[in-house]
PDB file of C-alpha atoms in Angstrom:
ATOM      1  CA  MET E  22      76.957  -3.403 -14.611  1.00  0.00           C
ATOM      2  CA  ALA E  23      75.702   0.072 -15.366  1.00  0.00           C
ATOM      3  CA  SER E  24      77.995   3.062 -15.736  1.00  0.00           C
ATOM      4  CA  ASP E  25      77.280   6.732 -16.267  1.00  0.00           C
ATOM      5  CA  VAL E  26      78.367   6.463 -19.902  1.00  0.00           C
ATOM      6  CA  SER E  27      76.329   3.292 -20.587  1.00  0.00           C
ATOM      7  CA  LEU E  28      73.183   4.913 -19.153  1.00  0.00           C
ATOM      8  CA  CYS E  29      73.838   8.042 -21.238  1.00  0.00           C
ATOM      9  CA  ASN E  30      74.285   5.864 -24.327  1.00  0.00           C
ATOM     10  CA  GLN E  31      70.993   4.089 -23.678  1.00  0.00           C
ATOM     11  CA  ALA E  32      69.327   7.499 -23.476  1.00  0.00           C
ATOM     12  CA  LEU E  33      71.075   8.775 -26.606  1.00  0.00           C
ATOM     13  CA  ASP E  34      70.018   5.601 -28.494  1.00  0.00           C
ATOM     14  CA  ARG E  35      66.386   6.209 -27.511  1.00  0.00           C
ATOM     15  CA  VAL E  36      66.400   9.640 -29.099  1.00  0.00           C
ATOM     16  CA  GLY E  37      68.381   8.559 -32.169  1.00  0.00           C
ATOM     17  CA  ALA E  38      71.507  10.484 -31.243  1.00  0.00           C
ATOM     18  CA  GLN E  39      75.124   9.377 -31.673  1.00  0.00           C
ATOM     19  CA  THR E  40      76.526   7.478 -28.677  1.00  0.00           C
ATOM     20  CA  ILE E  41      79.600   8.616 -26.752  1.00  0.00           C
ATOM     21  CA  VAL E  42      82.783   7.145 -25.289  1.00  0.00           C
ATOM     22  CA  ALA E  43      83.180   9.652 -22.432  1.00  0.00           C
ATOM     23  CA  LEU E  44      81.201  12.480 -20.835  1.00  0.00           C
ATOM     24  CA  SER E  45      84.199  14.751 -21.487  1.00  0.00           C
ATOM     25  CA  GLU E  46      83.877  14.536 -25.288  1.00  0.00           C
ATOM     26  CA  ALA E  47      83.300  17.718 -27.264  1.00  0.00           C
ATOM     27  CA  SER E  48      80.159  16.314 -28.967  1.00  0.00           C
ATOM     28  CA  ALA E  49      76.726  17.859 -28.386  1.00  0.00           C
ATOM     29  CA  GLY E  50      75.469  14.565 -26.949  1.00  0.00           C
ATOM     30  CA  ALA E  51      78.297  14.248 -24.441  1.00  0.00           C
ATOM     31  CA  GLN E  52      77.962  17.863 -23.344  1.00  0.00           C
ATOM     32  CA  ALA E  53      74.192  17.483 -22.879  1.00  0.00           C
ATOM     33  CA  CYS E  54      74.697  14.236 -20.940  1.00  0.00           C
ATOM     34  CA  ALA E  55      77.333  15.808 -18.697  1.00  0.00           C
ATOM     35  CA  ARG E  56      74.937  18.650 -17.927  1.00  0.00           C
ATOM     36  CA  LEU E  57      71.684  16.690 -17.588  1.00  0.00           C
ATOM     37  CA  TYR E  58      72.702  13.327 -16.145  1.00  0.00           C
ATOM     38  CA  PRO E  59      73.455  14.420 -12.522  1.00  0.00           C
ATOM     39  CA  GLN E  60      70.188  16.399 -12.358  1.00  0.00           C
ATOM     40  CA  ALA E  61      68.123  13.504 -13.760  1.00  0.00           C
ATOM     41  CA  ARG E  62      69.817  10.992 -11.415  1.00  0.00           C
ATOM     42  CA  ASP E  63      69.197  13.105  -8.304  1.00  0.00           C
ATOM     43  CA  ALA E  64      65.606  13.957  -9.317  1.00  0.00           C
ATOM     44  CA  LEU E  65      64.764  10.286  -9.823  1.00  0.00           C
ATOM     45  CA  LEU E  66      66.427   9.292  -6.560  1.00  0.00           C
ATOM     46  CA  ALA E  67      64.392  11.904  -4.663  1.00  0.00           C
ATOM     47  CA  LEU E  68      61.150  10.832  -6.305  1.00  0.00           C
ATOM     48  CA  HIS E  69      60.788   7.519  -4.440  1.00  0.00           C
ATOM     49  CA  ASP E  70      62.081   5.790  -1.315  1.00  0.00           C
ATOM     50  CA  TRP E  71      64.406   3.487  -3.307  1.00  0.00           C
ATOM     51  CA  ARG E  72      65.655   0.629  -1.128  1.00  0.00           C
ATOM     52  CA  PHE E  73      69.161   0.671  -2.648  1.00  0.00           C
ATOM     53  CA  ALA E  74      69.527   4.370  -1.777  1.00  0.00           C
ATOM     54  CA  ARG E  75      68.006   4.241   1.715  1.00  0.00           C
ATOM     55  CA  ALA E  76      70.260   5.376   4.555  1.00  0.00           C
ATOM     56  CA  ARG E  77      69.932   5.970   8.315  1.00  0.00           C
ATOM     57  CA  ALA E  78      71.721   8.522  10.406  1.00  0.00           C
ATOM     58  CA  LYS E  79      71.618   9.160  14.136  1.00  0.00           C
ATOM     59  CA  LEU E  80      71.306  12.915  14.351  1.00  0.00           C
ATOM     60  CA  ALA E  81      73.174  14.991  16.924  1.00  0.00           C
ATOM     61  CA  PRO E  82      71.246  17.981  18.269  1.00  0.00           C
ATOM     62  CA  LEU E  83      72.759  21.426  17.752  1.00  0.00           C
ATOM     63  CA  ALA E  84      73.082  23.969  20.526  1.00  0.00           C
ATOM     64  CA  ALA E  85      71.363  26.786  18.653  1.00  0.00           C
ATOM     65  CA  PRO E  86      68.090  28.686  18.869  1.00  0.00           C
ATOM     66  CA  VAL E  87      65.215  26.531  17.621  1.00  0.00           C
ATOM     67  CA  PRO E  88      62.182  28.145  15.961  1.00  0.00           C
ATOM     68  CA  ALA E  89      58.782  27.450  17.493  1.00  0.00           C
ATOM     69  CA  PRO E  90      56.990  25.089  17.662  1.00  0.00           C
ATOM     70  CA  TRP E  91      60.023  22.761  17.530  1.00  0.00           C
ATOM     71  CA  SER E  92      62.352  21.881  20.407  1.00  0.00           C
ATOM     72  CA  GLN E  93      65.296  20.269  18.542  1.00  0.00           C
ATOM     73  CA  LEU E  94      67.522  21.344  15.664  1.00  0.00           C
ATOM     74  CA  TYR E  95      69.689  18.889  13.700  1.00  0.00           C
ATOM     75  CA  VAL E  96      71.955  19.153  10.636  1.00  0.00           C
ATOM     76  CA  LEU E  97      70.590  17.313   7.606  1.00  0.00           C
ATOM     77  CA  PRO E  98      73.101  14.681   6.375  1.00  0.00           C
ATOM     78  CA  SER E  99      75.104  16.105   3.460  1.00  0.00           C
ATOM     79  CA  ASP E 100      74.129  13.234   1.109  1.00  0.00           C
ATOM     80  CA  CYS E 101      70.388  13.518   1.867  1.00  0.00           C
ATOM     81  CA  LEU E 102      68.126  14.032  -1.157  1.00  0.00           C
ATOM     82  CA  ALA E 103      64.846  13.331   0.612  1.00  0.00           C
ATOM     83  CA  ALA E 104      64.040  12.819   4.315  1.00  0.00           C
ATOM     84  CA  ARG E 105      61.599   9.926   4.720  1.00  0.00           C
ATOM     85  CA  ALA E 106      61.037   9.319   8.442  1.00  0.00           C
ATOM     86  CA  LEU E 107      62.335  10.386  11.854  1.00  0.00           C
ATOM     87  CA  GLY E 108      62.101   8.351  14.987  1.00  0.00           C
ATOM     88  CA  PRO E 109      63.724   7.731  18.352  1.00  0.00           C
ATOM     89  CA  ALA E 110      67.329   6.580  18.030  1.00  0.00           C
ATOM     90  CA  ASP E 111      66.624   3.342  19.934  1.00  0.00           C
ATOM     91  CA  HIS E 112      63.414   2.510  18.028  1.00  0.00           C
ATOM     92  CA  ARG E 113      63.249  -0.422  15.616  1.00  0.00           C
ATOM     93  CA  LEU E 114      62.760   0.745  12.115  1.00  0.00           C
ATOM     94  CA  GLY E 115      59.522   1.145  10.689  1.00  0.00           C
ATOM     95  CA  LEU E 116      59.907   4.353  12.665  1.00  0.00           C
ATOM     96  CA  GLN E 117      56.363   5.131  13.668  1.00  0.00           C
ATOM     97  CA  GLY E 118      58.167   8.295  14.385  1.00  0.00           C
ATOM     98  CA  GLY E 119      57.982  11.847  15.222  1.00  0.00           C
ATOM     99  CA  ARG E 120      56.932  14.919  13.413  1.00  0.00           C
ATOM    100  CA  PHE E 121      59.708  16.767  11.653  1.00  0.00           C
ATOM    101  CA  SER E 122      60.338  19.496   9.143  1.00  0.00           C
ATOM    102  CA  VAL E 123      63.254  19.892   6.754  1.00  0.00           C
ATOM    103  CA  GLU E 124      64.162  23.531   6.253  1.00  0.00           C
ATOM    104  CA  GLY E 125      67.248  24.152   4.147  1.00  0.00           C
ATOM    105  CA  ASP E 126      70.089  22.130   5.687  1.00  0.00           C
ATOM    106  CA  TRP E 127      68.244  21.640   8.997  1.00  0.00           C
ATOM    107  CA  VAL E 128      65.895  19.063  10.468  1.00  0.00           C
ATOM    108  CA  LEU E 129      63.502  20.432  13.071  1.00  0.00           C
ATOM    109  CA  SER E 130      61.723  18.079  15.447  1.00  0.00           C
ATOM    110  CA  ASP E 131      60.514  17.475  18.980  1.00  0.00           C
ATOM    111  CA  LEU E 132      62.576  14.292  19.394  1.00  0.00           C
ATOM    112  CA  ALA E 133      65.613  14.761  21.627  1.00  0.00           C
ATOM    113  CA  ASP E 134      67.450  11.686  20.334  1.00  0.00           C
ATOM    114  CA  ALA E 135      66.569  10.973  16.706  1.00  0.00           C
ATOM    115  CA  THR E 136      67.414   8.754  13.764  1.00  0.00           C
ATOM    116  CA  LEU E 137      66.616   9.917  10.233  1.00  0.00           C
ATOM    117  CA  ILE E 138      65.752   7.546   7.414  1.00  0.00           C
ATOM    118  CA  TYR E 139      66.441   9.215   4.102  1.00  0.00           C
ATOM    119  CA  THR E 140      67.222   8.741   0.439  1.00  0.00           C
ATOM    120  CA  ARG E 141      70.916   9.364  -0.096  1.00  0.00           C
ATOM    121  CA  ARG E 142      72.650  10.597  -3.230  1.00  0.00           C
ATOM    122  CA  VAL E 143      74.126   7.533  -4.955  1.00  0.00           C
ATOM    123  CA  THR E 144      76.621   8.559  -7.632  1.00  0.00           C
ATOM    124  CA  GLU E 145      78.090   5.147  -8.477  1.00  0.00           C
ATOM    125  CA  ALA E 146      75.912   3.763 -11.304  1.00  0.00           C
ATOM    126  CA  GLY E 147      77.043   0.223 -10.514  1.00  0.00           C
ATOM    127  CA  LEU E 148      75.056   0.418  -7.251  1.00  0.00           C
ATOM    128  CA  PHE E 149      71.763   1.279  -8.964  1.00  0.00           C
ATOM    129  CA  ASP E 150      68.904  -1.210  -8.920  1.00  0.00           C
ATOM    130  CA  PRO E 151      68.558  -2.472 -12.536  1.00  0.00           C
ATOM    131  CA  LEU E 152      64.988  -1.162 -12.869  1.00  0.00           C
ATOM    132  CA  PHE E 153      66.005   2.193 -11.460  1.00  0.00           C
ATOM    133  CA  ALA E 154      68.803   2.319 -14.049  1.00  0.00           C
ATOM    134  CA  GLU E 155      66.276   1.596 -16.798  1.00  0.00           C
ATOM    135  CA  ALA E 156      63.986   4.376 -15.558  1.00  0.00           C
ATOM    136  CA  LEU E 157      66.954   6.763 -15.283  1.00  0.00           C
ATOM    137  CA  ALA E 158      68.015   6.076 -18.880  1.00  0.00           C
ATOM    138  CA  ALA E 159      64.412   6.760 -19.987  1.00  0.00           C
ATOM    139  CA  LEU E 160      64.213   9.995 -17.964  1.00  0.00           C
ATOM    140  CA  LEU E 161      67.564  11.110 -19.330  1.00  0.00           C
ATOM    141  CA  ALA E 162      66.353  10.322 -22.863  1.00  0.00           C
ATOM    142  CA  LEU E 163      63.358  12.534 -22.279  1.00  0.00           C
ATOM    143  CA  ARG E 164      65.549  15.422 -21.115  1.00  0.00           C
ATOM    144  CA  LEU E 165      68.100  14.854 -23.880  1.00  0.00           C
ATOM    145  CA  GLY E 166      65.351  14.753 -26.476  1.00  0.00           C
ATOM    146  CA  ALA E 167      64.253  18.220 -25.482  1.00  0.00           C
ATOM    147  CA  ALA E 168      67.840  19.537 -25.340  1.00  0.00           C
ATOM    148  CA  LEU E 169      68.804  17.998 -28.681  1.00  0.00           C
ATOM    149  CA  ARG E 170      65.499  19.039 -30.282  1.00  0.00           C
ATOM    150  CA  VAL E 171      64.300  15.628 -31.447  1.00  0.00           C
ATOM    151  CA  ASP E 172      61.024  15.025 -33.240  1.00  0.00           C
ATOM    152  CA  PRO E 173      58.003  15.745 -30.997  1.00  0.00           C
ATOM    153  CA  ASP E 174      56.410  12.368 -31.859  1.00  0.00           C
ATOM    154  CA  LEU E 175      59.558  10.575 -30.725  1.00  0.00           C
ATOM    155  CA  LEU E 176      59.578  12.698 -27.569  1.00  0.00           C
ATOM    156  CA  ARG E 177      56.002  11.587 -26.780  1.00  0.00           C
ATOM    157  CA  GLU E 178      57.055   7.949 -27.195  1.00  0.00           C
ATOM    158  CA  VAL E 179      60.060   8.491 -24.916  1.00  0.00           C
ATOM    159  CA  GLN E 180      57.715  10.101 -22.339  1.00  0.00           C
ATOM    160  CA  ARG E 181      55.521   6.984 -22.454  1.00  0.00           C
ATOM    161  CA  GLU E 182      58.548   4.683 -22.087  1.00  0.00           C
ATOM    162  CA  TYR E 183      59.780   6.709 -19.120  1.00  0.00           C
ATOM    163  CA  GLN E 184      56.416   6.526 -17.328  1.00  0.00           C
ATOM    164  CA  LEU E 185      56.209   2.752 -17.858  1.00  0.00           C
ATOM    165  CA  ALA E 186      59.781   2.235 -16.668  1.00  0.00           C
ATOM    166  CA  LEU E 187      59.201   4.435 -13.621  1.00  0.00           C
ATOM    167  CA  ASP E 188      55.963   2.693 -12.688  1.00  0.00           C
ATOM    168  CA  ARG E 189      57.559  -0.748 -13.016  1.00  0.00           C
ATOM    169  CA  ALA E 190      60.667   0.228 -11.008  1.00  0.00           C
ATOM    170  CA  ARG E 191      58.636   1.778  -8.203  1.00  0.00           C
ATOM    171  CA  ALA E 192      56.243  -1.161  -7.964  1.00  0.00           C
ATOM    172  CA  VAL E 193      59.005  -3.761  -7.791  1.00  0.00           C
ATOM    173  CA  ASP E 194      61.004  -1.677  -5.294  1.00  0.00           C
ATOM    174  CA  ALA E 195      57.956  -1.128  -3.074  1.00  0.00           C
ATOM    175  CA  ASN E 196      57.246  -4.874  -2.986  1.00  0.00           C
ATOM    176  CA  GLN E 197      60.697  -5.780  -1.662  1.00  0.00           C
ATOM    177  CA  ALA E 198      59.596  -5.636   1.999  1.00  0.00           C
ATOM    178  CA  SER E 199      56.627  -5.188   4.259  1.00  0.00           C
ATOM    179  CA  ASN E 200      55.474  -1.637   4.787  1.00  0.00           C
ATOM    180  CA  ARG E 201      54.452  -2.353   8.364  1.00  0.00           C
ATOM    181  CA  GLU E 202      56.619  -3.023  11.347  1.00  0.00           C
ATOM    182  CA  GLN E 203      55.804  -6.436  12.764  1.00  0.00           C
ATOM    183  CA  PRO E 204      55.023  -6.374  16.497  1.00  0.00           C
ATOM    184  CA  GLU E 205      57.160  -8.529  18.770  1.00  0.00           C
ATOM    185  CA  ALA E 206      55.538 -11.689  20.061  1.00  0.00           C
ATOM    186  CA  ASP E 207      54.313 -11.454  23.677  1.00  0.00           C
ATOM    187  CA  TRP E 208      56.802 -14.062  24.850  1.00  0.00           C
ATOM    188  CA  ILE E 209      59.739 -12.067  23.382  1.00  0.00           C
ATOM    189  CA  GLU E 210      58.578  -8.836  25.050  1.00  0.00           C
ATOM    190  CA  ALA E 211      58.142 -10.692  28.370  1.00  0.00           C
ATOM    191  CA  ARG E 212      61.821 -11.736  28.316  1.00  0.00           C
ATOM    192  CA  ALA E 213      62.989  -8.129  28.207  1.00  0.00           C
TER     193      ALA E 213
END
């Protein structure tokens, strides 16, 4: 099971730096990890619609002035890193949904009753998909390499490893389910 420290140690190993016991250590590696890890984690989460980080929220409209051309204003969920789709609250997901715009902490739309599918901030490393964790360790290694001023040739190799890990993680994650909503059979719709 992954932990913040184990992922940081994988990254530190990749750049040839001394491993750590805790992010609170006084070492240069621990201080760099404490500073760079949350940013790398959130950036990687926002980069792709990771299935383990997908969340849904029924949005409540706010009684406030709404800028044109929109008719509804909602508050973006506080753990949202990337809004993916918006659709009617009673619609099956696939959400062949409505147009929307995220502006600051707000979601603007024309849907009066909406559900948002989004990528949420996941801070518990034990919940990460294993391939996501591998890509995160590689991304963190890339950022640590720059911060700790490692050899440029090693940094190029770490960049290559990160890209391979990211591509593999995204491909496997994307293949976990169908991208299309399956239509109901005629006999099921007739029963309704």
